[in-house]
PDB file of C-alpha atoms in Angstrom:
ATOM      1  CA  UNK A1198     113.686 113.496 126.504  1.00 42.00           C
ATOM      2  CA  UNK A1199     110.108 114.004 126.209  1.00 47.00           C
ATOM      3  CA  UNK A1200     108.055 111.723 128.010  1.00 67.00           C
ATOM      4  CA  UNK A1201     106.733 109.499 124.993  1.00 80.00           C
ATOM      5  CA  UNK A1202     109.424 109.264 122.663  1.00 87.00           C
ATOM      6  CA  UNK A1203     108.601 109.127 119.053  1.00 92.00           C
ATOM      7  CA  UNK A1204     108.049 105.115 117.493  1.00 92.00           C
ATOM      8  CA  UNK A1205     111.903 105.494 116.014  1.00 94.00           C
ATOM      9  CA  UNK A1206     113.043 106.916 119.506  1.00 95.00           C
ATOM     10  CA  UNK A1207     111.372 104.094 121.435  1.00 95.00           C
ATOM     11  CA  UNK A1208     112.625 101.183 119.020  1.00 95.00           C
ATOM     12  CA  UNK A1209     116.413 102.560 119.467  1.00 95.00           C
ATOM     13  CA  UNK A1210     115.750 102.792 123.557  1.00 96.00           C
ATOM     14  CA  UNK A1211     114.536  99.085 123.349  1.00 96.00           C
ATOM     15  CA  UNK A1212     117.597  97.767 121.336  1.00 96.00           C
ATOM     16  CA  UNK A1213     119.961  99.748 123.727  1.00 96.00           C
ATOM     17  CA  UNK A1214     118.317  98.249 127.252  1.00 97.00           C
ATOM     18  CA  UNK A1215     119.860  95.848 129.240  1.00 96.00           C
ATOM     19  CA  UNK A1216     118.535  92.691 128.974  1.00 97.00           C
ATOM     20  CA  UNK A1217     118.003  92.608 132.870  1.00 97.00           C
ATOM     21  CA  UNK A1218     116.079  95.697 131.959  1.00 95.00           C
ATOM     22  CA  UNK A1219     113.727  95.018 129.222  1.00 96.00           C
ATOM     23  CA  UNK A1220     112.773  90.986 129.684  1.00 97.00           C
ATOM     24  CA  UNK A1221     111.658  90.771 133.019  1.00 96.00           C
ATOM     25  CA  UNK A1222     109.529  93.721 132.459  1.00 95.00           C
ATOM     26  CA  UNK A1223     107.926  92.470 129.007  1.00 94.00           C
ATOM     27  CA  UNK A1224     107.257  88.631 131.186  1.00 94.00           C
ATOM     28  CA  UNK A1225     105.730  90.472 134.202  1.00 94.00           C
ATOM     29  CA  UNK A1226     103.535  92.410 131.374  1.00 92.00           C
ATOM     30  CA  UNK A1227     102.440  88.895 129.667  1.00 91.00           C
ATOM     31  CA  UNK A1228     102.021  87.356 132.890  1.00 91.00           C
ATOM     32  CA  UNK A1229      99.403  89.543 134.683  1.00 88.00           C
ATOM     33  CA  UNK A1230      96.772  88.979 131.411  1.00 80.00           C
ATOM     34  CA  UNK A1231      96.240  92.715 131.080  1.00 70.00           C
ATOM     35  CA  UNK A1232      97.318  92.400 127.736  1.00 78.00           C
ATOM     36  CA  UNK A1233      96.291  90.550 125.013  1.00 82.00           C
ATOM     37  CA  UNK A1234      97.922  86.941 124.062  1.00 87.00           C
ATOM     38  CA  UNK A1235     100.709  88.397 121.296  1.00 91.00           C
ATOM     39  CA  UNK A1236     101.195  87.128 117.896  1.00 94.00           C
ATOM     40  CA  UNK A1237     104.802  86.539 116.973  1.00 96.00           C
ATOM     41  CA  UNK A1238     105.187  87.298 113.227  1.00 96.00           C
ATOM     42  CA  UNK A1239     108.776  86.846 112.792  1.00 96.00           C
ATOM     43  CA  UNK A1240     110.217  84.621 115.008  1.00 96.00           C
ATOM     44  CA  UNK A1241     113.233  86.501 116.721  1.00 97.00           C
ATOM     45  CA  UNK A1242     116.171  85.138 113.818  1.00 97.00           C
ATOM     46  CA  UNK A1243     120.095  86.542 114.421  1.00 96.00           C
ATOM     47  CA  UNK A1244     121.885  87.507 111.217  1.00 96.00           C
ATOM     48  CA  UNK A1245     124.286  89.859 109.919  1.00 96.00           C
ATOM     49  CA  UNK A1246     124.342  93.053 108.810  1.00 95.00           C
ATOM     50  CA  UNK A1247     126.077  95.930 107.380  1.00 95.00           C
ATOM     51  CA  UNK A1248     127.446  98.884 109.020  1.00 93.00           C
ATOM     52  CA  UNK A1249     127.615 101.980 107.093  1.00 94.00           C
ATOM     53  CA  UNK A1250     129.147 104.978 108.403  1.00 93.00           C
ATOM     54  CA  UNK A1251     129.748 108.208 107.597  1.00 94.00           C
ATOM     55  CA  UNK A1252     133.970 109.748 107.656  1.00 91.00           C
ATOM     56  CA  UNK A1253     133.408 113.531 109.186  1.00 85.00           C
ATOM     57  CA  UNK A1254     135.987 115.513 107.200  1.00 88.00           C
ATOM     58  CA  UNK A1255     134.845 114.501 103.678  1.00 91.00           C
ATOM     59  CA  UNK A1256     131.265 112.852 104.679  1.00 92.00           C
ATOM     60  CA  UNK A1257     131.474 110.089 102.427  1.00 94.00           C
ATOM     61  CA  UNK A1258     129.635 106.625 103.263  1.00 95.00           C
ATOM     62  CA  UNK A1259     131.798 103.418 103.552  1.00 93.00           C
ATOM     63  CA  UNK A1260     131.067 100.133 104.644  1.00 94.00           C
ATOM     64  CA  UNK A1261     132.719  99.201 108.159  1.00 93.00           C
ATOM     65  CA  UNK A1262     131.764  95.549 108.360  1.00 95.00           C
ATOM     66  CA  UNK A1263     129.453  93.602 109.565  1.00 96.00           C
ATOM     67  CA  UNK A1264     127.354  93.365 112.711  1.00 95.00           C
ATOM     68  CA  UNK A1265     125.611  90.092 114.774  1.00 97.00           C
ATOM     69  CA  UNK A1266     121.863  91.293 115.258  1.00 97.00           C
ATOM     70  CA  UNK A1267     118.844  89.391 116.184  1.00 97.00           C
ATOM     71  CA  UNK A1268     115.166  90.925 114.674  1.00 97.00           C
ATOM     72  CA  UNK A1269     111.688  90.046 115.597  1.00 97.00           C
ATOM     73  CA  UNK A1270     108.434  91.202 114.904  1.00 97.00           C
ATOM     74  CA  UNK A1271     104.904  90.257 117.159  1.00 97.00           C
ATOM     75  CA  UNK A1272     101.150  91.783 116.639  1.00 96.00           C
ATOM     76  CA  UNK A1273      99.052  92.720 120.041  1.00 92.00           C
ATOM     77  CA  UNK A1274      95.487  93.228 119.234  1.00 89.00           C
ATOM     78  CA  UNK A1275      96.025  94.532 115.646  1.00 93.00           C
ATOM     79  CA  UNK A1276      99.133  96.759 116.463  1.00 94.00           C
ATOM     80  CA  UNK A1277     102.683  95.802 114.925  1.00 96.00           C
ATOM     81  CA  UNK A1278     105.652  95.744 117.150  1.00 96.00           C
ATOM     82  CA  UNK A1279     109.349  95.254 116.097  1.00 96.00           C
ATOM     83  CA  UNK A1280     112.885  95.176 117.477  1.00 97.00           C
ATOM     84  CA  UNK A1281     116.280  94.547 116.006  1.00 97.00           C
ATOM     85  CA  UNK A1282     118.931  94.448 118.936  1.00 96.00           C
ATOM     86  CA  UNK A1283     122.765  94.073 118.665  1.00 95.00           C
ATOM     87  CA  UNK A1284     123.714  90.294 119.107  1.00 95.00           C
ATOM     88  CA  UNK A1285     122.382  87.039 119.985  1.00 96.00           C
ATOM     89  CA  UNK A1286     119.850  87.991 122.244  1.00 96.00           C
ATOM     90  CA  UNK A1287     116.508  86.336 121.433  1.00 97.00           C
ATOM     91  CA  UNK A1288     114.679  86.650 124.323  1.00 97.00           C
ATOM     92  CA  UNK A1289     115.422  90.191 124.968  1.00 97.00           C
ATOM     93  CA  UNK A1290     114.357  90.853 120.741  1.00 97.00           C
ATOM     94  CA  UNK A1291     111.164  89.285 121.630  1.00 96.00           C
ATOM     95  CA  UNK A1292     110.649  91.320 124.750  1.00 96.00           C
ATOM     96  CA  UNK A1293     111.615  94.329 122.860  1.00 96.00           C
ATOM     97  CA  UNK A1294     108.841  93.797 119.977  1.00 96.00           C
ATOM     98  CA  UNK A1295     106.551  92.960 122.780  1.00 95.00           C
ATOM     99  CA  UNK A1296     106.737  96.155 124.306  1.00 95.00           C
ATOM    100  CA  UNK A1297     107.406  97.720 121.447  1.00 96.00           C
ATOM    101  CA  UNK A1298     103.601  96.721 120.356  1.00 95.00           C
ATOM    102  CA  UNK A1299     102.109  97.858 123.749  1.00 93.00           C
ATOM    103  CA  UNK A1300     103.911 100.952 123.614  1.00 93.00           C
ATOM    104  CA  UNK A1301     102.281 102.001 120.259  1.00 93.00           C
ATOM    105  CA  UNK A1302      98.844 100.561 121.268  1.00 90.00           C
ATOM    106  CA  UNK A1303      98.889 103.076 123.733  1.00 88.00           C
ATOM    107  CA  UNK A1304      97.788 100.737 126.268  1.00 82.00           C
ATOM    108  CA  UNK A1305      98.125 101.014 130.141  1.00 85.00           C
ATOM    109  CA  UNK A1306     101.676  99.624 130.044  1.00 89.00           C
ATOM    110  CA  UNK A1307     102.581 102.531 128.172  1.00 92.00           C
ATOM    111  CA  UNK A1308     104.202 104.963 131.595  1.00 92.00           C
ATOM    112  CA  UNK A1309     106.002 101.926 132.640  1.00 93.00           C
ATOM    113  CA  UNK A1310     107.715 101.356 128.915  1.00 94.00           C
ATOM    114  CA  UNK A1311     108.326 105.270 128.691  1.00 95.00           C
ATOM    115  CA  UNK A1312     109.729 104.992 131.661  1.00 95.00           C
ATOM    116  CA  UNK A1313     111.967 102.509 130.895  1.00 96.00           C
ATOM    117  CA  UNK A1314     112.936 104.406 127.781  1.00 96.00           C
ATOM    118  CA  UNK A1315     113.616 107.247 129.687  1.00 96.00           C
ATOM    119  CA  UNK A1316     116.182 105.485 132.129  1.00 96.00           C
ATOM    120  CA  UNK A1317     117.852 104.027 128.958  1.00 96.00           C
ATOM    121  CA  UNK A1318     117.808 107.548 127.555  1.00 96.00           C
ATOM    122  CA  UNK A1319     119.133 108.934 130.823  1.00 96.00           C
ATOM    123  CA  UNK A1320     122.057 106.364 131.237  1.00 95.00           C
ATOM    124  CA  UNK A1321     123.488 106.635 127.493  1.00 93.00           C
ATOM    125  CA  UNK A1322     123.364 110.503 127.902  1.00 94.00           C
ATOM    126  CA  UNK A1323     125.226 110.362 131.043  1.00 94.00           C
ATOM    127  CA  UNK A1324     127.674 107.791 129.669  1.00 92.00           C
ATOM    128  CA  UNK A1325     128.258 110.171 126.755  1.00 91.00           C
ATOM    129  CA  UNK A1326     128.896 113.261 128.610  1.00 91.00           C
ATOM    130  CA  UNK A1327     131.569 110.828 130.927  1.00 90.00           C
ATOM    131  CA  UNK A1328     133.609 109.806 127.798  1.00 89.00           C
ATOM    132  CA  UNK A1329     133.446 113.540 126.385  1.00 88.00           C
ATOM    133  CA  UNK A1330     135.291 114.713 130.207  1.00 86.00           C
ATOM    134  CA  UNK A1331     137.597 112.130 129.361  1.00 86.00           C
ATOM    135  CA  UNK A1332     138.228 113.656 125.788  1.00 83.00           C
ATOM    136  CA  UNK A1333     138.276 117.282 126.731  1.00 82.00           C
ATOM    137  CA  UNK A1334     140.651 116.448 129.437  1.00 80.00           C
ATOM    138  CA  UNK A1335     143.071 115.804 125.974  1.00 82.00           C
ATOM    139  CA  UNK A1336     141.961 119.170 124.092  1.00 78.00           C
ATOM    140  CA  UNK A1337     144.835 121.068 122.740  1.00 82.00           C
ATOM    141  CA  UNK A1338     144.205 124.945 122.965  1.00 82.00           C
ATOM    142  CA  UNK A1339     146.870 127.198 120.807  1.00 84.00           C
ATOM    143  CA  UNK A1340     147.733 130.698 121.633  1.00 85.00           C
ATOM    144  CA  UNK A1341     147.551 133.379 119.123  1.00 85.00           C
ATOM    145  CA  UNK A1342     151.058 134.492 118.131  1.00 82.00           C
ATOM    146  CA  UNK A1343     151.399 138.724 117.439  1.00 76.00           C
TER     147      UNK A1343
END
């Protein structure tokens, strides 16, 4: 991953961290007052949504069912910041907007989010590449008959 992940990148990252991972850092960020006091637009709210995905023979869309989120939106010093997580999580939405606002203000806390994005990145990568050893060790390879 590059080190500054594009806005779409960064806002996937965020969803996917750990709430141990992405809460204390957004409340040490808040509480040191190098940042500007944030404005909370949409307070973090959990609702449903609908999960469309995509069958790989044919590649036709179908609706799955329907997944427990929790969205929020904040402004720091002008810039817009938004997250949408999977679950109930409030706190950890609000953290995510949070830094999701500093991150595109370009501000000093910027390293320390990418950074954070990075070990998110690095974790669901090596995750991946676990479950596909567990797949390939299940690959069926056919001989060519003469």
């Amino acid at each position: 991953m590059s080190s500054t992940p594009t806005r779409e990148r960064r806002c996937e990252l965020l969803a996917a961290a750990a709430h141990e991972e992405i809460v204390p850092l957004a409340e040490r960020l808040l509480a040191d007052g190098t940042i500007p006091e944030p404005t909370v637009l949409k307070s973090p709210e959990t609702g449903m949504v609908v999960l469309q995905v995509r069958e790989p023979v044919e590649e036709t869309r179908f609706y799955l069912g329907e997944v427990l989120v929790t969205e929020c939106s904040v402004e720091v010093a002008g810039v817009p910041g938004w997250c949408m997580r999977p679950g109930d999580d409030r706190v950890a939405a609000l953290s995510g907007a949070l830094l999701d606002a500093l991150a595109a203000a370009d501000g000093p806390a910027t390293a320390e989010i990418d950074a954070l994005c990075a070990a998110v990145a690095e974790r669901h990568a090596s995750q991946e590449a676990a479950e596909w050893a567990d797949v390939t060790a299940t690959t069926v390879v056919f001989e060519e008959l003469t």
